[in-house]
PDB file of C-alpha atoms in Angstrom:
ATOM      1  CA  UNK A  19       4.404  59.514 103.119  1.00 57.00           C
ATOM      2  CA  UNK A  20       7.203  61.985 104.074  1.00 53.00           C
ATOM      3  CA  UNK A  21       9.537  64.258 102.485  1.00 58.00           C
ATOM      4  CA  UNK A  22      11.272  64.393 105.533  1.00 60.00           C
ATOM      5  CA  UNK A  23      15.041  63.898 105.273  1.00 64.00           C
ATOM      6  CA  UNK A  24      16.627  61.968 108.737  1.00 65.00           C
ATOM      7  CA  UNK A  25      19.159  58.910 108.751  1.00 69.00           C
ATOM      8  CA  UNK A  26      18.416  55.183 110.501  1.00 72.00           C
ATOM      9  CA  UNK A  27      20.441  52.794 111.054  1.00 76.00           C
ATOM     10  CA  UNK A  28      20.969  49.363 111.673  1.00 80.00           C
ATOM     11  CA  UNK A  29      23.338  48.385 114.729  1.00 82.00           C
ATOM     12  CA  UNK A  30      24.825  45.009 114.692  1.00 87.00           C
ATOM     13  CA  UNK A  31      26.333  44.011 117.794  1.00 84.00           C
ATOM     14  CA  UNK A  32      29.400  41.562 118.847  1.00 86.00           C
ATOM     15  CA  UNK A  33      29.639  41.184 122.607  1.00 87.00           C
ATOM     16  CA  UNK A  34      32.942  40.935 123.264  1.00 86.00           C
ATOM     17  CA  UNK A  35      32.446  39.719 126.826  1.00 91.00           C
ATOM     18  CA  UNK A  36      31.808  36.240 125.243  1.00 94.00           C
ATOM     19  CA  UNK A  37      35.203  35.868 123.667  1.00 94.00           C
ATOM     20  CA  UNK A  38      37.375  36.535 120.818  1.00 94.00           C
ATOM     21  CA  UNK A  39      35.619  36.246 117.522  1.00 94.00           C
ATOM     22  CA  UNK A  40      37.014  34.844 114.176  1.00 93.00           C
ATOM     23  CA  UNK A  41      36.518  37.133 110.517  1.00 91.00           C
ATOM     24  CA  UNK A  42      34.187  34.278 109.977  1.00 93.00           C
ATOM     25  CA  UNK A  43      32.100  34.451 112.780  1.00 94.00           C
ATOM     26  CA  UNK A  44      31.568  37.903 112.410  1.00 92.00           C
ATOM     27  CA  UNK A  45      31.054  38.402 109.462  1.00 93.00           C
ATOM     28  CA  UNK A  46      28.267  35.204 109.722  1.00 95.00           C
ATOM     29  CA  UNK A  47      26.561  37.299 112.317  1.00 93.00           C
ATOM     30  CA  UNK A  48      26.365  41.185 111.075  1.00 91.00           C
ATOM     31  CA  UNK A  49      24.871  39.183 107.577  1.00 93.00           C
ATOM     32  CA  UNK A  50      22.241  37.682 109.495  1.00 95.00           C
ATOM     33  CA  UNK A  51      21.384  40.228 111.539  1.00 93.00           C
ATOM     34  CA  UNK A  52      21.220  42.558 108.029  1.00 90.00           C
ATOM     35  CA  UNK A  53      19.289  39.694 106.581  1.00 91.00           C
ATOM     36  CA  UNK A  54      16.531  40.127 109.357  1.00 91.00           C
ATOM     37  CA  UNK A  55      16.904  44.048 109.739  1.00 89.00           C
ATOM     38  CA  UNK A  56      17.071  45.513 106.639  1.00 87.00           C
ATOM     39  CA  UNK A  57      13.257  44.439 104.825  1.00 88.00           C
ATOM     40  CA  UNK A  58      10.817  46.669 103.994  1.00 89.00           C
ATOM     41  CA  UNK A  59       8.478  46.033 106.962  1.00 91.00           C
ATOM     42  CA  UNK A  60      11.237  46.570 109.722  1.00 89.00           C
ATOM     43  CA  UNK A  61      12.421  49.466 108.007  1.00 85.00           C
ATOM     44  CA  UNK A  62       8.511  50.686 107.371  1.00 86.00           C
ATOM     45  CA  UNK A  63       8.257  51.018 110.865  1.00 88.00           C
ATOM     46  CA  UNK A  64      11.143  52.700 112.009  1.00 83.00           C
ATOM     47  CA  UNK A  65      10.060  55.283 109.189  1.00 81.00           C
ATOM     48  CA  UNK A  66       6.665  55.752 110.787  1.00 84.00           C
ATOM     49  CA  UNK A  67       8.120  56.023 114.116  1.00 82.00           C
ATOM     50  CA  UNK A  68       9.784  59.158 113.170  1.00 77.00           C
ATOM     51  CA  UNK A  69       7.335  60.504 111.835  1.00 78.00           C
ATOM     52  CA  UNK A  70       4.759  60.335 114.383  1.00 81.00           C
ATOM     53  CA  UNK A  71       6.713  61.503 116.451  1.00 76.00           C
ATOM     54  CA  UNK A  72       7.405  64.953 114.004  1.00 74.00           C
ATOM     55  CA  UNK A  73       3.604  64.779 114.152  1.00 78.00           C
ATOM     56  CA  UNK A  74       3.167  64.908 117.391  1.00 81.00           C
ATOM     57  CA  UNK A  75       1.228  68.637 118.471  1.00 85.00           C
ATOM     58  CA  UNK A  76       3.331  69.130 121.179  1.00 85.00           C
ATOM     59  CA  UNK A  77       6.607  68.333 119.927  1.00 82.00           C
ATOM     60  CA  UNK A  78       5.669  70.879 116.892  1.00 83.00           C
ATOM     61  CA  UNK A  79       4.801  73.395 119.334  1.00 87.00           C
ATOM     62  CA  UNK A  80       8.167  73.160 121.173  1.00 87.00           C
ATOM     63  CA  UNK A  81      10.432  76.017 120.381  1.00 90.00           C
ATOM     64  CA  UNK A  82      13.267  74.968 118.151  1.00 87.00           C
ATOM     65  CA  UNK A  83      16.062  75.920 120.336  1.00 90.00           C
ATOM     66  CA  UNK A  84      14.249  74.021 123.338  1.00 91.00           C
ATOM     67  CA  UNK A  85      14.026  70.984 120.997  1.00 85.00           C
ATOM     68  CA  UNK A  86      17.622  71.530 120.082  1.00 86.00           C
ATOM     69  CA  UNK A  87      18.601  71.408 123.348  1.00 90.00           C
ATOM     70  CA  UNK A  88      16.858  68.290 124.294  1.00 86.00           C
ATOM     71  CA  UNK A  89      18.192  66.110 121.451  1.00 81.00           C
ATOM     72  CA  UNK A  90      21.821  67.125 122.332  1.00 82.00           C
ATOM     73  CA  UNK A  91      21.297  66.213 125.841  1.00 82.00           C
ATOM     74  CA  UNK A  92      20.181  62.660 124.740  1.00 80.00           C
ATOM     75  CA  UNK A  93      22.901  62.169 122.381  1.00 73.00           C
ATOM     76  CA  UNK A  94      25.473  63.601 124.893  1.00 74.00           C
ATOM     77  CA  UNK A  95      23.719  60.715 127.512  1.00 74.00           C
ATOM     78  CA  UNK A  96      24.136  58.130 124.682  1.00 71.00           C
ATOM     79  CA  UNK A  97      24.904  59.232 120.752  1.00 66.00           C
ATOM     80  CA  UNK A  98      27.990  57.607 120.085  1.00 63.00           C
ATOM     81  CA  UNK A  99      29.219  56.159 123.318  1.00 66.00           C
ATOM     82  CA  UNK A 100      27.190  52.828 122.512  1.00 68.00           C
ATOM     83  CA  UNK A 101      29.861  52.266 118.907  1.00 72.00           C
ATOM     84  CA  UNK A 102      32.977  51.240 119.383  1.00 74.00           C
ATOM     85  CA  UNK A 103      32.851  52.066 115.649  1.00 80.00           C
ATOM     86  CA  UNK A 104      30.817  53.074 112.460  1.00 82.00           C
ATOM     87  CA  UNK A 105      31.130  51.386 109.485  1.00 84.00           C
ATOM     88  CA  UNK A 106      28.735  52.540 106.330  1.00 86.00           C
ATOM     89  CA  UNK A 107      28.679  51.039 103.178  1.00 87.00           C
ATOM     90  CA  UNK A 108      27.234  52.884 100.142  1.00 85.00           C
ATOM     91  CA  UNK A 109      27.636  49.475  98.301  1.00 87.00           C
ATOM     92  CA  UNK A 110      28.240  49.620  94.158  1.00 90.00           C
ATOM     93  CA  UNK A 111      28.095  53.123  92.469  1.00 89.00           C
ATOM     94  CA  UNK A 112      26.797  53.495  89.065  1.00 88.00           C
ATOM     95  CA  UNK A 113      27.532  56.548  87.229  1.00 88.00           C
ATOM     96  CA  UNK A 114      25.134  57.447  83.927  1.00 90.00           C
ATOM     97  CA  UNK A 115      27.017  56.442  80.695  1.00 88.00           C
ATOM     98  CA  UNK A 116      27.140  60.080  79.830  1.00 90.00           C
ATOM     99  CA  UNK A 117      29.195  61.108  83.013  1.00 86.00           C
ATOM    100  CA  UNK A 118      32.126  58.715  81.931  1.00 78.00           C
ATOM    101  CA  UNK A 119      35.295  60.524  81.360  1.00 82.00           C
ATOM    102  CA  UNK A 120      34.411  63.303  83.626  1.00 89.00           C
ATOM    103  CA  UNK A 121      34.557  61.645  87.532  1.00 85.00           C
ATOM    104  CA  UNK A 122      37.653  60.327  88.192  1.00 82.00           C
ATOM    105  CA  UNK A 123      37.382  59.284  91.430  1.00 82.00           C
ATOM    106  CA  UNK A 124      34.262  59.192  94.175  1.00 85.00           C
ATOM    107  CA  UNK A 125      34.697  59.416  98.234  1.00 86.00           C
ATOM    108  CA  UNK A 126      32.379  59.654 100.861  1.00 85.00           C
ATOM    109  CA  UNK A 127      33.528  60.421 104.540  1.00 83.00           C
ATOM    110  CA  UNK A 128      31.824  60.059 107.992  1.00 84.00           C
ATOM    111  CA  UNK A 129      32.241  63.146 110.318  1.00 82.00           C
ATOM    112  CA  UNK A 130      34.750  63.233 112.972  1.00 78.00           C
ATOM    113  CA  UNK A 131      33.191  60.980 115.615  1.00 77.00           C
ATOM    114  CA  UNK A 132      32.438  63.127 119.111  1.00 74.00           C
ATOM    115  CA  UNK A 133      34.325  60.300 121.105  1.00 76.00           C
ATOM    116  CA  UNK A 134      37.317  58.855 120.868  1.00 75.00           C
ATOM    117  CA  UNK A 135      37.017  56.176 118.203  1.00 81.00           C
ATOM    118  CA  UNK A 136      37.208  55.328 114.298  1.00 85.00           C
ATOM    119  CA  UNK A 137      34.809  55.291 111.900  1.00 87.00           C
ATOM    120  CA  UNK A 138      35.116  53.809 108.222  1.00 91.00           C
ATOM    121  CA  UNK A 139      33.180  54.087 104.803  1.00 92.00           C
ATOM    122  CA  UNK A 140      33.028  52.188 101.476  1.00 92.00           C
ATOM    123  CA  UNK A 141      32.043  52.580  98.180  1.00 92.00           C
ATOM    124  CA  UNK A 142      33.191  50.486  94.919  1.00 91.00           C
ATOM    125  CA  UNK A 143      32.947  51.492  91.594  1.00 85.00           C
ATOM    126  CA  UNK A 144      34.420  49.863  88.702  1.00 80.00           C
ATOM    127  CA  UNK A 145      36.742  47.333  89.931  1.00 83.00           C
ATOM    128  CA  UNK A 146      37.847  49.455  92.342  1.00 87.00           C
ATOM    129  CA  UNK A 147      36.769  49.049  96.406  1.00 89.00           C
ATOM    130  CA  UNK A 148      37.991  52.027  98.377  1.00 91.00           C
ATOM    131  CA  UNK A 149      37.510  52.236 102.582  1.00 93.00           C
ATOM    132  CA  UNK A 150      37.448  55.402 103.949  1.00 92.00           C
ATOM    133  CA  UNK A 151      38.497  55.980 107.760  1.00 91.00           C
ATOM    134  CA  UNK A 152      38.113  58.862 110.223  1.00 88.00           C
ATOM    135  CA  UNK A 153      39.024  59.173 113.086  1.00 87.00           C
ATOM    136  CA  UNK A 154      39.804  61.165 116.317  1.00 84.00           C
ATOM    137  CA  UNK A 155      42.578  58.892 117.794  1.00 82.00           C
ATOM    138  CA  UNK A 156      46.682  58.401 117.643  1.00 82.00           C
ATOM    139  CA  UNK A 157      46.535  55.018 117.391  1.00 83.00           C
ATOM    140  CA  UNK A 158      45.916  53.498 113.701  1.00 85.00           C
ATOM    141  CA  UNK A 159      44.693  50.332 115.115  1.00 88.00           C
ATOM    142  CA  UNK A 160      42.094  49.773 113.293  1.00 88.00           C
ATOM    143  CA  UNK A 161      42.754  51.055 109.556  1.00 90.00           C
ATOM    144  CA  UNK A 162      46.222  48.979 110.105  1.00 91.00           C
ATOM    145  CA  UNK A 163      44.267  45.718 111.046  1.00 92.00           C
ATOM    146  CA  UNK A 164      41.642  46.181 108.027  1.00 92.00           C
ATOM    147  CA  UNK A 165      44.322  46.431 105.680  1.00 92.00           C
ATOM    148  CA  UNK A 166      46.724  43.634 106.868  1.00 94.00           C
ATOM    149  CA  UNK A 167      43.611  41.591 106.780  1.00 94.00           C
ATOM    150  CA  UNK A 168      43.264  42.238 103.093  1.00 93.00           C
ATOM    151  CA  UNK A 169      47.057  42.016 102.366  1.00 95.00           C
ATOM    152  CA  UNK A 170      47.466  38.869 104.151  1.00 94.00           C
ATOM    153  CA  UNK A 171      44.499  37.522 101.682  1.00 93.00           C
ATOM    154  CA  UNK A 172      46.282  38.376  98.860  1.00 94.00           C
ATOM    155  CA  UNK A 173      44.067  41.627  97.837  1.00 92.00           C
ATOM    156  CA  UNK A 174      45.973  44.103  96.318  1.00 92.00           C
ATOM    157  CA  UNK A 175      45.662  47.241  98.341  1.00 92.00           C
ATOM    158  CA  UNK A 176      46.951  51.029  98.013  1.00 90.00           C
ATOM    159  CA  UNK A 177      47.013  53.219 100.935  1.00 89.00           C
ATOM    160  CA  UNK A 178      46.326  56.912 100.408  1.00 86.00           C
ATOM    161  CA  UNK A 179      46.433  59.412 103.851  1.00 83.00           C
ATOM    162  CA  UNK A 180      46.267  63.035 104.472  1.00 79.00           C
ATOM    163  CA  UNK A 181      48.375  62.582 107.461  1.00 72.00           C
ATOM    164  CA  UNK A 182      52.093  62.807 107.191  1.00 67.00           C
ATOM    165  CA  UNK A 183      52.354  59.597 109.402  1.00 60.00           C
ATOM    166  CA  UNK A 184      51.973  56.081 107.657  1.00 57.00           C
ATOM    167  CA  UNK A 185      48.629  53.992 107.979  1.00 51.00           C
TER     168      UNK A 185
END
């Protein structure tokens, strides 16, 4: 038991050094890799991973700026360099009945990544899906490519940007 607060995540690779991929094929291989990833035991353990490891004497007794110092290193060595991108969904929102009226709208953003690259977050509520991108690069690649995918299906899509450029 924790009341820790810390993030996990699950990291479902494509190898693009095998070839070009289809919608289909990827999206048949990030659900069964979430199918395996995401149960309670998996996730059980990754919990009590982190944990013993904030219980670990000498770790406690490391001076906060030293510890600090370490976990940059690492995620200088690594952090984001292994993504080509983050995508996060917080799946279906449900407000309480007594909030109607009063939100009009919900977002939820991913920092700025650290290295050159695009991340993206969803949330639906209502009828309404909405995809949320940010990113440190020119090129609009990627939100262009998401949403002429769901134009050329025949979803309806509106493009909002605080960027004086078009998406």
């Amino acid at each position: 038991r924790t009341l820790r607060n810390f993030s996990s995540f699950i990291n479902p690779v494509i190898d693009a050094r095998l070839g070009e991929y289809t919608f289909e094929e990827i999206a048949a291989t990030v659900h069964a890799f979430l199918q395996y990833n995401n149960n309670p035991k998996l996730l059980g353990a990754i919990i009590a991973a982190n944990v013993r490891d904030e219980s670990n004497l000498l770790l406690r007794l490391c001076p906060l700026p030293l510890k600090n110092f370490a976990i940059n290193q690492v995620f200088r060595a690594s952090g984001e360099r292994l993504f080509s991108t983050t995508l996060t969904n917080l799946g279906r929102v449900t407000l309480p009945s007594n909030t109607e009226g009063y939100v009009k709208r919900m977002e939820m953003l991913l920092g700025a990544p650290a290295t050159p690259s695009c991340h993206a977050a969803m949330l639906s509520s209502g009828n309404d899906l909405q995809i949320f991108f940010t990113d440190n690069i020119v090129e609009k690649t990627l939100p262009r490519g998401v949403l002429r995918f769901l134009v050329e299906r025949g979803v309806p899509v509106t493009v909002e940007s605080n960027r004086d450029q078009e998406v």
